[in-house]
Amino acid sequence: VLGIAGVVAVFLAMLSMARGLYETMKASGSRDNALVLRGGAVSEIQSVVRLDQVRVIGDTAGIARDAQGIPIISPEVVVNATLPKADSGDETACLIRGVSPRALYVRDTIKVVQGRFISPGVAEVIVGKNAAELYNAPVGKAVFFAEQSWTVAGIFDAGGSTFDSEIWCDATLLNQAYKRPVDIFQSVTVRLSSPAAFSTVKSTLTTDPRLTVDVEREITYYENQSKPITTFIR
């Protein structure tokens, strides 16, 4: 049984971890991006966005486009998996993000620092720098989730944000691995033509009768996700 000193030590350790997680969440997201979720969903895990809705979203005025006029958006699949920690072998939760080939165009501050980005249609992953250390997942090694093996193609640096603890793979393959419809996503991250375009994008998408969605700045979404942690550390 822990004495008072032990209880205090455990509480302070938990408080330190919570503060670290809070700072990580605050560092996530960008004012240049908006996140589109199903109406009423408070997190990506709870959300569903269909492929036909993704196409409508991509046609919206106020979303940035590349030199070819293609909208800079990334429909994404999000699942929770468990992987063994390198130091103990204990299973721990890891967020797996199925991304589009344009994921790094949308989040241009995230850089692949080792290896390369994943190839579409191939069972490969890129691993956030924190996840690479936690799960001992260097370039060339295989990680196992969804009852199959995925080769680490690269390591990315997300600047201390929550993405550094994620593993990314091809969205279509992730849906297939979990026996989900391939035309279903959890979220769509879009690059705004400017931060000021957010109000136009939000108004257009939330009033379109073909959609039932909520739209937040990406940075606001992660601030909201950190609120329960904020309550704990106060």
Tab-separated table of C-alpha atoms in Angstrom:
chain	number	residue	atom	x	y	z
A	1	VAL	CA	0.000	0.000	0.000
A	2	LEU	CA	1.358	3.415	-0.948
A	3	GLY	CA	2.034	5.862	1.852
A	4	ILE	CA	1.178	9.539	1.620
A	5	ALA	CA	4.549	10.299	0.012
A	6	GLY	CA	3.959	7.596	-2.582
A	7	VAL	CA	0.488	8.855	-3.398
A	8	VAL	CA	1.816	12.397	-3.791
A	9	ALA	CA	4.623	11.157	-6.061
A	10	VAL	CA	2.171	9.273	-8.275
A	11	PHE	CA	-0.137	12.294	-8.459
A	12	LEU	CA	2.729	14.625	-9.399
A	13	ALA	CA	3.886	12.198	-12.085
A	14	MET	CA	0.359	12.054	-13.527
A	15	LEU	CA	0.140	15.859	-13.390
A	16	SER	CA	3.436	16.176	-15.262
A	17	MET	CA	2.251	13.741	-17.936
A	18	ALA	CA	-1.041	15.612	-18.285
A	19	ARG	CA	0.766	18.924	-18.691
A	20	GLY	CA	3.012	17.408	-21.343
A	21	LEU	CA	0.022	16.034	-23.237
A	22	TYR	CA	-1.749	19.394	-22.956
A	23	GLU	CA	1.224	21.219	-24.471
A	24	THR	CA	1.403	18.626	-27.255
A	25	MET	CA	-2.278	19.063	-28.086
A	26	LYS	CA	-1.898	22.855	-28.080
A	27	ALA	CA	0.943	22.568	-30.596
A	28	SER	CA	-1.216	20.595	-33.026
A	29	GLY	CA	-3.152	21.993	-35.932
A	30	SER	CA	-2.857	25.127	-38.034
A	31	ARG	CA	-4.917	28.281	-38.603
A	32	ASP	CA	-4.347	27.654	-42.323
A	33	ASN	CA	-6.372	24.429	-42.129
A	34	ALA	CA	-9.952	23.488	-41.358
A	35	LEU	CA	-11.238	20.110	-40.214
A	36	VAL	CA	-14.563	18.788	-41.492
A	37	LEU	CA	-16.413	16.224	-39.367
A	38	ARG	CA	-19.882	14.710	-39.353
A	39	GLY	CA	-22.372	17.046	-37.743
A	40	GLY	CA	-22.470	16.530	-33.981
A	41	ALA	CA	-19.236	14.535	-33.805
A	42	VAL	CA	-16.854	15.818	-31.131
A	43	SER	CA	-13.856	13.783	-32.320
A	44	GLU	CA	-12.573	12.160	-35.496
A	45	ILE	CA	-13.208	8.683	-34.100
A	46	GLN	CA	-16.945	9.473	-33.815
A	47	SER	CA	-17.214	10.963	-37.305
A	48	VAL	CA	-18.142	9.569	-40.715
A	49	VAL	CA	-17.715	11.441	-44.008
A	50	ARG	CA	-18.654	9.706	-47.273
A	51	LEU	CA	-16.679	9.915	-50.524
A	52	ASP	CA	-19.486	11.779	-52.307
A	53	GLN	CA	-19.363	14.377	-49.521
A	54	VAL	CA	-15.582	14.640	-49.897
A	55	ARG	CA	-16.091	15.636	-53.532
A	56	VAL	CA	-18.551	18.356	-52.535
A	57	ILE	CA	-16.111	19.627	-49.921
A	58	GLY	CA	-13.308	19.803	-52.487
A	59	ASP	CA	-15.387	22.030	-54.777
A	60	THR	CA	-15.933	24.667	-52.068
A	61	ALA	CA	-14.777	28.245	-52.604
A	62	GLY	CA	-12.126	29.300	-50.100
A	63	ILE	CA	-10.178	26.031	-50.224
A	64	ALA	CA	-6.621	26.317	-51.546
A	65	ARG	CA	-5.736	24.712	-54.866
A	66	ASP	CA	-2.421	23.713	-56.373
A	67	ALA	CA	-0.991	24.898	-59.689
A	68	GLN	CA	-3.197	22.396	-61.535
A	69	GLY	CA	-6.315	23.628	-59.762
A	70	ILE	CA	-6.661	20.489	-57.621
A	71	PRO	CA	-8.044	21.207	-54.126
A	72	ILE	CA	-5.550	20.710	-51.315
A	73	ILE	CA	-7.567	18.398	-49.072
A	74	SER	CA	-6.943	15.087	-47.332
A	75	PRO	CA	-9.813	12.705	-46.485
A	76	GLU	CA	-8.600	10.499	-43.657
A	77	VAL	CA	-9.429	7.318	-41.759
A	78	VAL	CA	-8.669	7.125	-38.039
A	79	VAL	CA	-8.548	3.977	-35.892
A	80	ASN	CA	-7.103	3.042	-32.510
A	81	ALA	CA	-4.740	0.076	-32.448
A	82	THR	CA	-2.424	-1.440	-29.848
A	83	LEU	CA	1.280	-2.029	-30.386
A	84	PRO	CA	3.954	-3.404	-28.038
A	85	LYS	CA	6.263	-0.828	-26.444
A	86	ALA	CA	9.931	-1.327	-27.254
A	87	ASP	CA	11.146	-1.131	-23.660
A	88	SER	CA	8.662	-3.460	-21.966
A	89	GLY	CA	6.653	-5.278	-24.606
A	90	ASP	CA	3.457	-4.027	-22.975
A	91	GLU	CA	0.640	-3.249	-25.388
A	92	THR	CA	-0.232	0.438	-25.588
A	93	ALA	CA	-2.704	2.461	-27.636
A	94	CYS	CA	-1.586	4.051	-30.882
A	95	LEU	CA	-3.617	6.160	-33.272
A	96	ILE	CA	-3.359	4.912	-36.862
A	97	ARG	CA	-4.226	7.516	-39.488
A	98	GLY	CA	-5.107	6.486	-43.024
A	99	VAL	CA	-4.137	9.397	-45.230
A	100	SER	CA	-4.343	10.519	-48.838
A	101	PRO	CA	-1.285	11.185	-51.033
A	102	ARG	CA	-1.864	14.893	-50.351
A	103	ALA	CA	-1.578	14.686	-46.555
A	104	LEU	CA	1.765	16.511	-46.503
A	105	TYR	CA	0.481	19.191	-48.877
A	106	VAL	CA	-2.257	19.978	-46.376
A	107	ARG	CA	0.131	19.858	-43.401
A	108	ASP	CA	3.213	21.390	-44.973
A	109	THR	CA	4.993	21.883	-41.648
A	110	ILE	CA	5.299	18.105	-41.209
A	111	LYS	CA	8.501	16.798	-42.774
A	112	VAL	CA	9.720	13.301	-43.604
A	113	VAL	CA	13.158	13.253	-41.955
A	114	GLN	CA	14.143	9.668	-42.737
A	115	GLY	CA	13.138	7.450	-45.659
A	116	ARG	CA	10.190	8.572	-47.779
A	117	PHE	CA	6.437	8.995	-47.868
A	118	ILE	CA	4.240	5.915	-48.359
A	119	SER	CA	3.376	4.631	-51.833
A	120	PRO	CA	-0.375	4.464	-52.598
A	121	GLY	CA	-1.810	0.961	-52.495
A	122	VAL	CA	1.211	-0.524	-50.700
A	123	ALA	CA	1.181	-1.826	-47.102
A	124	GLU	CA	3.623	0.788	-45.848
A	125	VAL	CA	3.595	3.309	-43.014
A	126	ILE	CA	5.321	6.509	-42.077
A	127	VAL	CA	5.825	6.858	-38.352
A	128	GLY	CA	5.901	9.973	-36.177
A	129	LYS	CA	9.255	10.468	-34.477
A	130	ASN	CA	7.855	9.761	-30.992
A	131	ALA	CA	6.048	6.627	-32.164
A	132	ALA	CA	9.192	5.428	-33.934
A	133	GLU	CA	11.067	5.549	-30.628
A	134	LEU	CA	8.229	4.167	-28.501
A	135	TYR	CA	7.667	1.141	-30.744
A	136	ASN	CA	11.249	0.764	-32.053
A	137	ALA	CA	10.064	1.276	-35.622
A	138	PRO	CA	13.010	2.421	-37.780
A	139	VAL	CA	12.875	2.656	-41.557
A	140	GLY	CA	12.748	-0.811	-43.105
A	141	LYS	CA	11.287	-2.557	-40.083
A	142	ALA	CA	7.757	-3.995	-40.068
A	143	VAL	CA	5.014	-3.082	-37.605
A	144	PHE	CA	1.961	-5.263	-37.065
A	145	PHE	CA	-1.635	-4.103	-36.666
A	146	ALA	CA	-5.016	-4.965	-38.175
A	147	GLU	CA	-3.752	-8.555	-38.474
A	148	GLN	CA	-1.142	-7.698	-41.077
A	149	SER	CA	2.415	-6.460	-41.463
A	150	TRP	CA	3.254	-2.915	-42.610
A	151	THR	CA	6.763	-1.833	-43.642
A	152	VAL	CA	8.105	1.443	-42.254
A	153	ALA	CA	8.874	3.604	-45.297
A	154	GLY	CA	9.765	6.761	-43.396
A	155	ILE	CA	9.892	8.745	-40.161
A	156	PHE	CA	8.285	12.182	-39.935
A	157	ASP	CA	8.738	15.162	-37.643
A	158	ALA	CA	5.546	17.029	-36.760
A	159	GLY	CA	7.209	19.701	-34.645
A	160	GLY	CA	6.189	18.373	-31.249
A	161	SER	CA	2.493	18.056	-32.115
A	162	THR	CA	0.222	15.093	-31.440
A	163	PHE	CA	0.947	13.769	-34.951
A	164	ASP	CA	4.439	12.792	-33.757
A	165	SER	CA	2.806	9.938	-31.823
A	166	GLU	CA	0.777	8.640	-34.790
A	167	ILE	CA	1.395	6.068	-37.509
A	168	TRP	CA	0.163	6.915	-41.024
A	169	CYS	CA	-0.716	4.590	-43.874
A	170	ASP	CA	-2.821	4.518	-47.046
A	171	ALA	CA	-6.465	5.312	-46.195
A	172	THR	CA	-7.936	2.777	-48.624
A	173	LEU	CA	-5.745	-0.038	-47.327
A	174	LEU	CA	-6.571	0.839	-43.733
A	175	ASN	CA	-10.294	0.610	-44.460
A	176	GLN	CA	-9.756	-2.721	-46.176
A	177	ALA	CA	-7.645	-4.045	-43.298
A	178	TYR	CA	-10.454	-3.271	-40.841
A	179	LYS	CA	-13.113	-4.567	-43.264
A	180	ARG	CA	-14.713	-1.151	-43.618
A	181	PRO	CA	-16.248	0.371	-46.759
A	182	VAL	CA	-13.502	2.020	-48.811
A	183	ASP	CA	-15.644	5.114	-49.461
A	184	ILE	CA	-15.958	6.062	-45.791
A	185	PHE	CA	-13.627	8.437	-43.925
A	186	GLN	CA	-13.597	9.968	-40.440
A	187	SER	CA	-12.530	13.478	-41.380
A	188	VAL	CA	-11.417	15.779	-44.163
A	189	THR	CA	-8.596	18.231	-43.507
A	190	VAL	CA	-8.562	21.144	-45.950
A	191	ARG	CA	-6.013	23.875	-46.599
A	192	LEU	CA	-7.690	27.282	-46.665
A	193	SER	CA	-6.845	29.769	-49.413
A	194	SER	CA	-6.137	32.132	-46.491
A	195	PRO	CA	-6.962	32.062	-42.772
A	196	ALA	CA	-9.680	34.647	-43.458
A	197	ALA	CA	-11.435	32.208	-45.816
A	198	PHE	CA	-12.490	30.029	-42.887
A	199	SER	CA	-15.830	31.769	-42.316
A	200	THR	CA	-16.767	31.381	-45.994
A	201	VAL	CA	-15.822	27.708	-46.049
A	202	LYS	CA	-17.679	26.996	-42.816
A	203	SER	CA	-20.819	28.849	-43.906
A	204	THR	CA	-20.863	27.168	-47.315
A	205	LEU	CA	-20.366	23.632	-46.017
A	206	THR	CA	-22.673	23.803	-42.999
A	207	THR	CA	-25.576	25.157	-45.092
A	208	ASP	CA	-25.164	22.809	-48.074
A	209	PRO	CA	-28.196	20.446	-48.113
A	210	ARG	CA	-26.009	17.627	-49.458
A	211	LEU	CA	-23.937	17.658	-46.283
A	212	THR	CA	-24.440	17.326	-42.548
A	213	VAL	CA	-21.086	18.483	-41.251
A	214	ASP	CA	-19.358	20.634	-38.670
A	215	VAL	CA	-16.310	22.703	-39.608
A	216	GLU	CA	-13.615	23.935	-37.224
A	217	ARG	CA	-10.209	25.441	-37.639
A	218	GLU	CA	-7.774	22.590	-37.160
A	219	ILE	CA	-6.071	24.436	-34.320
A	220	THR	CA	-9.428	24.971	-32.578
A	221	TYR	CA	-10.266	21.274	-32.852
A	222	TYR	CA	-7.091	20.285	-30.992
A	223	GLU	CA	-7.602	23.026	-28.401
A	224	ASN	CA	-11.061	21.582	-27.727
A	225	GLN	CA	-9.628	18.073	-27.472
A	226	SER	CA	-7.271	19.322	-24.753
A	227	LYS	CA	-10.029	20.818	-22.569
A	228	PRO	CA	-10.510	17.738	-20.329
A	229	ILE	CA	-6.754	17.793	-19.684
A	230	THR	CA	-6.919	21.509	-18.874
A	231	THR	CA	-9.561	20.786	-16.220
A	232	PHE	CA	-7.356	18.117	-14.648
A	233	ILE	CA	-4.182	20.223	-14.390
A	234	ARG	CA	-5.862	23.328	-12.944
